[in-house]
């Protein structure tokens, strides 16, 4: 059990460091801002005061959150402004999803490159290949000189 917990902690720390290097904190902060501002925009365009069907700001934030998680909700905007904002929020959600996917893939590919058994070439493998390539070039030069 101790080994499992220790392994999970190492993995969590490595993932956190990888996310910090790639600016995940900024993306998360920006996503919170987009969530709150997007909710305000949706509420302004689709709230009951505007003739829409969203009774409160909390419902608008809930709709925006469901849209950003690409789950969707039972509400869809009726106004042109609300539809445009929904499209922009959807594009942002896809971009963030791509960012998170790329960050996780980079983390796992990097771990695979560090492993001796990994199929991805790491820094040590590339250094060995460069050394071998230099040796082959020297051998080729020697053969050319011999043939002339």
Short mmCIF file of C-alpha atoms in Angstrom, two decimals:
data_model
loop_
_atom_site.label_atom_id
_atom_site.label_comp_id
_atom_site.label_asym_id
_atom_site.label_seq_id
_atom_site.Cartn_x
_atom_site.Cartn_y
_atom_site.Cartn_z
CA UNK A 1 0.00 0.00 0.00
CA UNK A 2 2.85 2.37 0.83
CA UNK A 3 4.44 1.69 -2.57
CA UNK A 4 1.16 2.42 -4.36
CA UNK A 5 0.67 5.72 -2.51
CA UNK A 6 4.31 6.66 -3.11
CA UNK A 7 3.98 5.87 -6.81
CA UNK A 8 0.77 7.91 -7.08
CA UNK A 9 2.44 10.86 -5.38
CA UNK A 10 5.41 10.71 -7.76
CA UNK A 11 3.07 10.60 -10.74
CA UNK A 12 0.99 13.47 -9.39
CA UNK A 13 4.10 15.61 -8.79
CA UNK A 14 5.48 14.90 -12.26
CA UNK A 15 2.15 15.72 -13.88
CA UNK A 16 1.86 18.96 -11.87
CA UNK A 17 5.38 20.01 -12.94
CA UNK A 18 4.56 19.23 -16.56
CA UNK A 19 1.36 21.26 -16.36
CA UNK A 20 3.20 24.19 -14.75
CA UNK A 21 5.78 24.22 -17.54
CA UNK A 22 3.03 24.48 -20.11
CA UNK A 23 1.08 27.28 -18.42
CA UNK A 24 -1.88 25.22 -17.26
CA UNK A 25 -2.52 27.67 -14.43
CA UNK A 26 -3.08 30.46 -16.94
CA UNK A 27 -5.43 28.31 -18.99
CA UNK A 28 -7.42 27.36 -15.88
CA UNK A 29 -7.64 30.99 -14.73
CA UNK A 30 -8.69 32.09 -18.21
CA UNK A 31 -11.31 29.34 -18.29
CA UNK A 32 -12.80 30.55 -15.00
CA UNK A 33 -12.94 34.10 -16.39
CA UNK A 34 -14.52 32.84 -19.63
CA UNK A 35 -17.03 30.84 -17.58
CA UNK A 36 -18.11 33.84 -15.49
CA UNK A 37 -18.07 36.40 -18.31
CA UNK A 38 -19.71 33.94 -20.71
CA UNK A 39 -22.40 33.26 -18.13
CA UNK A 40 -22.97 37.00 -17.77
CA UNK A 41 -23.22 37.38 -21.53
CA UNK A 42 -25.63 34.49 -21.89
CA UNK A 43 -27.73 35.86 -19.03
CA UNK A 44 -27.75 39.33 -20.62
CA UNK A 45 -28.89 37.91 -23.97
CA UNK A 46 -31.10 35.04 -22.81
CA UNK A 47 -32.27 36.05 -19.32
CA UNK A 48 -35.94 36.51 -18.51
CA UNK A 49 -35.50 40.33 -18.54
CA UNK A 50 -34.38 40.06 -22.16
CA UNK A 51 -37.31 37.84 -23.04
CA UNK A 52 -35.28 34.65 -22.79
CA UNK A 53 -35.87 31.58 -20.67
CA UNK A 54 -32.92 31.66 -18.24
CA UNK A 55 -34.32 32.72 -14.84
CA UNK A 56 -31.00 33.52 -13.10
CA UNK A 57 -27.30 34.20 -13.53
CA UNK A 58 -26.59 30.85 -11.83
CA UNK A 59 -28.56 29.07 -14.56
CA UNK A 60 -26.59 30.97 -17.21
CA UNK A 61 -23.30 29.96 -15.56
CA UNK A 62 -24.55 26.37 -15.39
CA UNK A 63 -25.37 26.45 -19.12
CA UNK A 64 -21.93 27.92 -19.87
CA UNK A 65 -20.21 25.29 -17.72
CA UNK A 66 -22.06 22.48 -19.47
CA UNK A 67 -21.14 24.01 -22.83
CA UNK A 68 -17.45 24.32 -21.84
CA UNK A 69 -17.34 20.69 -20.74
CA UNK A 70 -18.87 19.78 -24.13
CA UNK A 71 -21.72 18.02 -22.38
CA UNK A 72 -24.38 20.55 -23.35
CA UNK A 73 -27.62 21.20 -21.52
CA UNK A 74 -31.35 21.26 -22.05
CA UNK A 75 -31.26 25.00 -22.84
CA UNK A 76 -30.31 26.47 -26.20
CA UNK A 77 -30.24 30.20 -26.93
CA UNK A 78 -32.98 31.84 -28.97
CA UNK A 79 -31.41 35.21 -29.79
CA UNK A 80 -28.79 35.77 -32.47
CA UNK A 81 -26.41 37.25 -29.89
CA UNK A 82 -26.86 34.27 -27.59
CA UNK A 83 -26.23 31.86 -30.47
CA UNK A 84 -23.08 33.72 -31.50
CA UNK A 85 -21.78 33.70 -27.93
CA UNK A 86 -22.58 29.99 -27.69
CA UNK A 87 -20.55 29.32 -30.85
CA UNK A 88 -17.59 31.31 -29.48
CA UNK A 89 -17.77 29.49 -26.15
CA UNK A 90 -17.91 26.16 -27.99
CA UNK A 91 -14.80 27.05 -30.01
CA UNK A 92 -13.00 28.03 -26.79
CA UNK A 93 -14.04 24.72 -25.20
CA UNK A 94 -12.63 22.73 -28.12
CA UNK A 95 -9.37 24.71 -27.97
CA UNK A 96 -8.97 24.06 -24.24
CA UNK A 97 -9.79 20.38 -24.73
CA UNK A 98 -7.06 20.22 -27.40
CA UNK A 99 -4.61 21.98 -25.10
CA UNK A 100 -5.28 19.57 -22.23
CA UNK A 101 -5.01 16.58 -24.57
CA UNK A 102 -1.72 17.84 -26.00
CA UNK A 103 -0.31 18.53 -22.53
CA UNK A 104 -1.19 15.04 -21.31
CA UNK A 105 0.21 13.47 -24.48
CA UNK A 106 3.45 15.42 -24.09
CA UNK A 107 3.71 14.27 -20.49
CA UNK A 108 3.26 10.60 -21.38
CA UNK A 109 5.52 10.74 -24.45
CA UNK A 110 8.20 12.42 -22.33
CA UNK A 111 7.95 9.68 -19.72
CA UNK A 112 8.16 7.06 -22.46
CA UNK A 113 11.27 8.75 -23.89
CA UNK A 114 12.96 8.68 -20.48
CA UNK A 115 12.25 4.96 -20.06
CA UNK A 116 14.79 2.42 -21.27
CA UNK A 117 12.02 0.21 -22.66
CA UNK A 118 10.09 3.07 -24.32
CA UNK A 119 9.57 3.16 -28.05
CA UNK A 120 10.17 6.91 -28.27
CA UNK A 121 13.75 8.09 -28.70
CA UNK A 122 15.00 10.02 -25.71
CA UNK A 123 17.92 12.42 -25.34
CA UNK A 124 20.36 9.60 -24.52
CA UNK A 125 19.24 7.63 -27.59
CA UNK A 126 19.69 10.66 -29.83
CA UNK A 127 23.17 11.33 -28.43
CA UNK A 128 24.17 7.72 -29.11
CA UNK A 129 22.84 7.97 -32.66
CA UNK A 130 24.78 11.19 -33.27
CA UNK A 131 27.98 9.54 -32.02
CA UNK A 132 27.40 6.55 -34.28
CA UNK A 133 26.64 8.83 -37.23
CA UNK A 134 29.89 10.75 -36.66
CA UNK A 135 31.82 7.46 -36.55
CA UNK A 136 30.20 6.34 -39.81
CA UNK A 137 31.12 9.65 -41.47
CA UNK A 138 34.73 9.24 -40.36
CA UNK A 139 34.77 5.69 -41.72
CA UNK A 140 33.28 6.89 -45.02
CA UNK A 141 35.94 9.61 -45.32
CA UNK A 142 38.65 7.01 -44.69
CA UNK A 143 37.22 4.75 -47.40
CA UNK A 144 37.08 7.64 -49.90
CA UNK A 145 40.70 8.50 -49.21
CA UNK A 146 41.69 4.87 -49.64
CA UNK A 147 39.92 4.60 -52.99
CA UNK A 148 41.57 7.69 -54.43
#
